[in-house]
């Protein structure tokens, strides 16, 4: 079963999150746990926790998988005009964390979680599901219809081309709407069609 995580499940959700290499110093983990706790307390639409979808996969009522999906960090960049940032919040979302306990991997749990996320955001009119991933997880995401890119490049219409690069991560993008396409600009694979 895949369901919204409850506020009293912060420890279980956090423990599953730690299964992923967060590329984060240990001293920042208490702040992360506190942030997760605050997000879990914010139960309101349009998703399980406002603009965030924080879900657990359970077997026999025990959490075995987790996902946090919400606004991508790059969308908050001040180089993007505020009106476009507001529009992006309604068109683009990002998988921040997806994790499955080691004892339950290769059983389709991550696929079921990802399918649920895609379905929920597509039904809400979102155009793109994006994420950052480690190089070693590329195959999982490309097998599920994502395009993996070394650099995120997004056509923001009148605001121009926005790019982000981090050598420790790759970026993956999956269109949820046929209006979203990949084009080539300045030698980069660019996500186009995010804005009306």
PDB file of N, CA and C in Angstrom, residues 111-172:
ATOM      1  N   UNK A 111       9.060   1.214  -8.238  1.00  0.00           N
ATOM      2  CA  UNK A 111       8.270   1.433  -9.450  1.00  0.00           C
ATOM      3  C   UNK A 111       6.840   1.825  -9.099  1.00  0.00           C
ATOM      4  N   UNK A 112       6.251   1.140  -8.123  1.00  0.00           N
ATOM      5  CA  UNK A 112       4.882   1.471  -7.705  1.00  0.00           C
ATOM      6  C   UNK A 112       4.810   2.885  -7.125  1.00  0.00           C
ATOM      7  N   UNK A 113       5.809   3.250  -6.347  1.00  0.00           N
ATOM      8  CA  UNK A 113       5.855   4.604  -5.775  1.00  0.00           C
ATOM      9  C   UNK A 113       5.940   5.639  -6.893  1.00  0.00           C
ATOM     10  N   UNK A 114       6.841   5.418  -7.829  1.00  0.00           N
ATOM     11  CA  UNK A 114       7.035   6.358  -8.924  1.00  0.00           C
ATOM     12  C   UNK A 114       5.783   6.456  -9.790  1.00  0.00           C
ATOM     13  N   UNK A 115       5.139   5.342 -10.050  1.00  0.00           N
ATOM     14  CA  UNK A 115       3.897   5.338 -10.834  1.00  0.00           C
ATOM     15  C   UNK A 115       2.818   6.152 -10.134  1.00  0.00           C
ATOM     16  N   UNK A 116       2.693   6.003  -8.839  1.00  0.00           N
ATOM     17  CA  UNK A 116       1.704   6.768  -8.065  1.00  0.00           C
ATOM     18  C   UNK A 116       1.994   8.266  -8.156  1.00  0.00           C
ATOM     19  N   UNK A 117       3.246   8.636  -7.987  1.00  0.00           N
ATOM     20  CA  UNK A 117       3.640  10.048  -8.049  1.00  0.00           C
ATOM     21  C   UNK A 117       3.313  10.627  -9.426  1.00  0.00           C
ATOM     22  N   UNK A 118       3.726   9.929 -10.481  1.00  0.00           N
ATOM     23  CA  UNK A 118       3.465  10.402 -11.847  1.00  0.00           C
ATOM     24  C   UNK A 118       1.973  10.586 -12.085  1.00  0.00           C
ATOM     25  N   UNK A 119       1.181   9.608 -11.673  1.00  0.00           N
ATOM     26  CA  UNK A 119      -0.266   9.663 -11.867  1.00  0.00           C
ATOM     27  C   UNK A 119      -0.893  10.842 -11.126  1.00  0.00           C
ATOM     28  N   UNK A 120      -0.514  11.030  -9.869  1.00  0.00           N
ATOM     29  CA  UNK A 120      -1.097  12.110  -9.064  1.00  0.00           C
ATOM     30  C   UNK A 120      -0.753  13.483  -9.627  1.00  0.00           C
ATOM     31  N   UNK A 121       0.503  13.682 -10.029  1.00  0.00           N
ATOM     32  CA  UNK A 121       0.891  14.999 -10.530  1.00  0.00           C
ATOM     33  C   UNK A 121       0.358  15.243 -11.942  1.00  0.00           C
ATOM     34  N   UNK A 122       0.304  14.215 -12.777  1.00  0.00           N
ATOM     35  CA  UNK A 122      -0.279  14.381 -14.110  1.00  0.00           C
ATOM     36  C   UNK A 122      -1.764  14.738 -13.991  1.00  0.00           C
ATOM     37  N   UNK A 123      -2.472  14.083 -13.087  1.00  0.00           N
ATOM     38  CA  UNK A 123      -3.895  14.373 -12.885  1.00  0.00           C
ATOM     39  C   UNK A 123      -4.119  15.803 -12.398  1.00  0.00           C
ATOM     40  N   UNK A 124      -3.141  16.361 -11.708  1.00  0.00           N
ATOM     41  CA  UNK A 124      -3.244  17.731 -11.209  1.00  0.00           C
ATOM     42  C   UNK A 124      -2.789  18.765 -12.245  1.00  0.00           C
ATOM     43  N   UNK A 125      -2.423  18.312 -13.444  1.00  0.00           N
ATOM     44  CA  UNK A 125      -2.053  19.231 -14.514  1.00  0.00           C
ATOM     45  C   UNK A 125      -0.586  19.609 -14.576  1.00  0.00           C
ATOM     46  N   UNK A 126       0.251  18.914 -13.838  1.00  0.00           N
ATOM     47  CA  UNK A 126       1.687  19.187 -13.905  1.00  0.00           C
ATOM     48  C   UNK A 126       2.233  18.681 -15.233  1.00  0.00           C
ATOM     49  N   UNK A 127       3.257  19.356 -15.728  1.00  0.00           N
ATOM     50  CA  UNK A 127       3.808  19.012 -17.035  1.00  0.00           C
ATOM     51  C   UNK A 127       5.087  18.198 -16.976  1.00  0.00           C
ATOM     52  N   UNK A 128       5.821  18.301 -15.865  1.00  0.00           N
ATOM     53  CA  UNK A 128       7.130  17.641 -15.795  1.00  0.00           C
ATOM     54  C   UNK A 128       7.387  17.108 -14.396  1.00  0.00           C
ATOM     55  N   UNK A 129       7.975  15.932 -14.359  1.00  0.00           N
ATOM     56  CA  UNK A 129       8.519  15.361 -13.131  1.00  0.00           C
ATOM     57  C   UNK A 129      10.035  15.345 -13.330  1.00  0.00           C
ATOM     58  N   UNK A 130      10.747  15.984 -12.419  1.00  0.00           N
ATOM     59  CA  UNK A 130      12.208  16.089 -12.541  1.00  0.00           C
ATOM     60  C   UNK A 130      12.856  15.530 -11.284  1.00  0.00           C
ATOM     61  N   UNK A 131      14.154  15.327 -11.333  1.00  0.00           N
ATOM     62  CA  UNK A 131      14.898  14.887 -10.154  1.00  0.00           C
ATOM     63  C   UNK A 131      16.384  14.994 -10.418  1.00  0.00           C
ATOM     64  N   UNK A 132      17.131  14.977  -9.325  1.00  0.00           N
ATOM     65  CA  UNK A 132      18.584  14.825  -9.391  1.00  0.00           C
ATOM     66  C   UNK A 132      18.867  13.400  -8.947  1.00  0.00           C
ATOM     67  N   UNK A 133      19.845  12.762  -9.571  1.00  0.00           N
ATOM     68  CA  UNK A 133      20.158  11.388  -9.169  1.00  0.00           C
ATOM     69  C   UNK A 133      21.651  11.140  -9.216  1.00  0.00           C
ATOM     70  N   UNK A 134      22.036  10.141  -8.460  1.00  0.00           N
ATOM     71  CA  UNK A 134      23.428   9.711  -8.492  1.00  0.00           C
ATOM     72  C   UNK A 134      23.676   9.007  -9.823  1.00  0.00           C
ATOM     73  N   UNK A 135      24.906   9.043 -10.262  1.00  0.00           N
ATOM     74  CA  UNK A 135      25.253   8.425 -11.542  1.00  0.00           C
ATOM     75  C   UNK A 135      24.856   6.952 -11.590  1.00  0.00           C
ATOM     76  N   UNK A 136      25.007   6.250 -10.465  1.00  0.00           N
ATOM     77  CA  UNK A 136      24.750   4.799 -10.455  1.00  0.00           C
ATOM     78  C   UNK A 136      23.272   4.447 -10.559  1.00  0.00           C
ATOM     79  N   UNK A 137      22.347   5.401 -10.343  1.00  0.00           N
ATOM     80  CA  UNK A 137      20.907   5.097 -10.414  1.00  0.00           C
ATOM     81  C   UNK A 137      20.287   5.502 -11.754  1.00  0.00           C
ATOM     82  N   UNK A 138      21.123   5.916 -12.679  1.00  0.00           N
ATOM     83  CA  UNK A 138      20.634   6.372 -13.990  1.00  0.00           C
ATOM     84  C   UNK A 138      19.736   5.337 -14.665  1.00  0.00           C
ATOM     85  N   UNK A 139      20.154   4.085 -14.668  1.00  0.00           N
ATOM     86  CA  UNK A 139      19.402   3.049 -15.380  1.00  0.00           C
ATOM     87  C   UNK A 139      17.968   2.913 -14.853  1.00  0.00           C
ATOM     88  N   UNK A 140      17.798   2.974 -13.535  1.00  0.00           N
ATOM     89  CA  UNK A 140      16.452   2.859 -12.966  1.00  0.00           C
ATOM     90  C   UNK A 140      15.539   3.934 -13.543  1.00  0.00           C
ATOM     91  N   UNK A 141      16.009   5.168 -13.567  1.00  0.00           N
ATOM     92  CA  UNK A 141      15.152   6.257 -14.023  1.00  0.00           C
ATOM     93  C   UNK A 141      14.933   6.231 -15.534  1.00  0.00           C
ATOM     94  N   UNK A 142      15.967   5.918 -16.308  1.00  0.00           N
ATOM     95  CA  UNK A 142      15.758   5.854 -17.764  1.00  0.00           C
ATOM     96  C   UNK A 142      14.838   4.689 -18.122  1.00  0.00           C
ATOM     97  N   UNK A 143      14.883   3.608 -17.368  1.00  0.00           N
ATOM     98  CA  UNK A 143      13.964   2.484 -17.606  1.00  0.00           C
ATOM     99  C   UNK A 143      12.512   2.870 -17.323  1.00  0.00           C
ATOM    100  N   UNK A 144      12.318   3.946 -16.584  1.00  0.00           N
ATOM    101  CA  UNK A 144      10.969   4.407 -16.258  1.00  0.00           C
ATOM    102  C   UNK A 144      10.589   5.672 -17.033  1.00  0.00           C
ATOM    103  N   UNK A 145      11.242   5.895 -18.170  1.00  0.00           N
ATOM    104  CA  UNK A 145      10.836   6.957 -19.075  1.00  0.00           C
ATOM    105  C   UNK A 145      11.455   8.318 -18.853  1.00  0.00           C
ATOM    106  N   UNK A 146      12.417   8.412 -17.945  1.00  0.00           N
ATOM    107  CA  UNK A 146      13.100   9.684 -17.721  1.00  0.00           C
ATOM    108  C   UNK A 146      14.240   9.832 -18.726  1.00  0.00           C
ATOM    109  N   UNK A 147      14.560  11.059 -19.049  1.00  0.00           N
ATOM    110  CA  UNK A 147      15.746  11.368 -19.832  1.00  0.00           C
ATOM    111  C   UNK A 147      16.784  11.885 -18.848  1.00  0.00           C
ATOM    112  N   UNK A 148      17.922  11.212 -18.781  1.00  0.00           N
ATOM    113  CA  UNK A 148      18.986  11.599 -17.854  1.00  0.00           C
ATOM    114  C   UNK A 148      19.939  12.560 -18.555  1.00  0.00           C
ATOM    115  N   UNK A 149      20.256  13.655 -17.868  1.00  0.00           N
ATOM    116  CA  UNK A 149      21.072  14.715 -18.447  1.00  0.00           C
ATOM    117  C   UNK A 149      22.209  15.093 -17.505  1.00  0.00           C
ATOM    118  N   UNK A 150      23.375  15.427 -18.049  1.00  0.00           N
ATOM    119  CA  UNK A 150      24.473  15.862 -17.177  1.00  0.00           C
ATOM    120  C   UNK A 150      24.241  17.273 -16.622  1.00  0.00           C
ATOM    121  N   UNK A 151      23.424  18.072 -17.305  1.00  0.00           N
ATOM    122  CA  UNK A 151      23.127  19.450 -16.905  1.00  0.00           C
ATOM    123  C   UNK A 151      21.643  19.699 -17.158  1.00  0.00           C
ATOM    124  N   UNK A 152      20.992  20.327 -16.207  1.00  0.00           N
ATOM    125  CA  UNK A 152      19.604  20.704 -16.399  1.00  0.00           C
ATOM    126  C   UNK A 152      19.570  22.000 -17.197  1.00  0.00           C
ATOM    127  N   UNK A 153      18.832  22.009 -18.299  1.00  0.00           N
ATOM    128  CA  UNK A 153      18.653  23.210 -19.116  1.00  0.00           C
ATOM    129  C   UNK A 153      17.163  23.324 -19.431  1.00  0.00           C
ATOM    130  N   UNK A 154      16.584  24.468 -19.080  1.00  0.00           N
ATOM    131  CA  UNK A 154      15.140  24.663 -19.214  1.00  0.00           C
ATOM    132  C   UNK A 154      14.873  25.957 -19.968  1.00  0.00           C
ATOM    133  N   UNK A 155      14.025  25.879 -21.006  1.00  0.00           N
ATOM    134  CA  UNK A 155      13.621  27.058 -21.761  1.00  0.00           C
ATOM    135  C   UNK A 155      12.490  27.733 -20.987  1.00  0.00           C
ATOM    136  N   UNK A 156      12.749  28.929 -20.478  1.00  0.00           N
ATOM    137  CA  UNK A 156      11.757  29.662 -19.696  1.00  0.00           C
ATOM    138  C   UNK A 156      11.163  30.817 -20.493  1.00  0.00           C
ATOM    139  N   UNK A 157      11.001  30.605 -21.801  1.00  0.00           N
ATOM    140  CA  UNK A 157      10.350  31.596 -22.657  1.00  0.00           C
ATOM    141  C   UNK A 157      11.024  32.949 -22.582  1.00  0.00           C
ATOM    142  N   UNK A 158      10.257  33.971 -22.187  1.00  0.00           N
ATOM    143  CA  UNK A 158      10.818  35.328 -22.181  1.00  0.00           C
ATOM    144  C   UNK A 158      11.994  35.510 -21.218  1.00  0.00           C
ATOM    145  N   UNK A 159      12.102  34.645 -20.229  1.00  0.00           N
ATOM    146  CA  UNK A 159      13.218  34.744 -19.266  1.00  0.00           C
ATOM    147  C   UNK A 159      14.483  34.076 -19.798  1.00  0.00           C
ATOM    148  N   UNK A 160      14.364  33.371 -20.922  1.00  0.00           N
ATOM    149  CA  UNK A 160      15.527  32.749 -21.541  1.00  0.00           C
ATOM    150  C   UNK A 160      15.816  31.355 -21.024  1.00  0.00           C
ATOM    151  N   UNK A 161      17.045  30.946 -21.198  1.00  0.00           N
ATOM    152  CA  UNK A 161      17.489  29.601 -20.855  1.00  0.00           C
ATOM    153  C   UNK A 161      18.034  29.594 -19.429  1.00  0.00           C
ATOM    154  N   UNK A 162      17.530  28.678 -18.619  1.00  0.00           N
ATOM    155  CA  UNK A 162      18.040  28.502 -17.264  1.00  0.00           C
ATOM    156  C   UNK A 162      18.789  27.183 -17.232  1.00  0.00           C
ATOM    157  N   UNK A 163      20.007  27.192 -16.650  1.00  0.00           N
ATOM    158  CA  UNK A 163      20.773  25.949 -16.538  1.00  0.00           C
ATOM    159  C   UNK A 163      21.267  25.767 -15.114  1.00  0.00           C
ATOM    160  N   UNK A 164      21.435  24.505 -14.751  1.00  0.00           N
ATOM    161  CA  UNK A 164      22.000  24.164 -13.447  1.00  0.00           C
ATOM    162  C   UNK A 164      22.901  22.959 -13.630  1.00  0.00           C
ATOM    163  N   UNK A 165      24.029  22.975 -12.936  1.00  0.00           N
ATOM    164  CA  UNK A 165      24.990  21.885 -13.039  1.00  0.00           C
ATOM    165  C   UNK A 165      25.578  21.612 -11.660  1.00  0.00           C
ATOM    166  N   UNK A 166      25.723  20.338 -11.346  1.00  0.00           N
ATOM    167  CA  UNK A 166      26.393  19.919 -10.119  1.00  0.00           C
ATOM    168  C   UNK A 166      27.135  18.636 -10.483  1.00  0.00           C
ATOM    169  N   UNK A 167      28.447  18.639 -10.360  1.00  0.00           N
ATOM    170  CA  UNK A 167      29.225  17.485 -10.831  1.00  0.00           C
ATOM    171  C   UNK A 167      28.927  16.197 -10.072  1.00  0.00           C
ATOM    172  N   UNK A 168      28.345  16.294  -8.868  1.00  0.00           N
ATOM    173  CA  UNK A 168      28.029  15.083  -8.109  1.00  0.00           C
ATOM    174  C   UNK A 168      26.707  14.443  -8.527  1.00  0.00           C
ATOM    175  N   UNK A 169      25.911  15.153  -9.302  1.00  0.00           N
ATOM    176  CA  UNK A 169      24.583  14.670  -9.653  1.00  0.00           C
ATOM    177  C   UNK A 169      24.358  14.705 -11.159  1.00  0.00           C
ATOM    178  N   UNK A 170      23.409  13.897 -11.594  1.00  0.00           N
ATOM    179  CA  UNK A 170      22.855  14.012 -12.930  1.00  0.00           C
ATOM    180  C   UNK A 170      21.410  14.449 -12.733  1.00  0.00           C
ATOM    181  N   UNK A 171      20.802  14.939 -13.763  1.00  0.00           N
ATOM    182  CA  UNK A 171      19.413  15.394 -13.713  1.00  0.00           C
ATOM    183  C   UNK A 171      18.590  14.480 -14.605  1.00  0.00           C
ATOM    184  N   UNK A 172      17.356  14.242 -14.217  1.00  0.00           N
ATOM    185  CA  UNK A 172      16.460  13.428 -15.026  1.00  0.00           C
ATOM    186  C   UNK A 172      15.125  14.151 -15.129  1.00  0.00           C
TER     187      UNK A 172
END
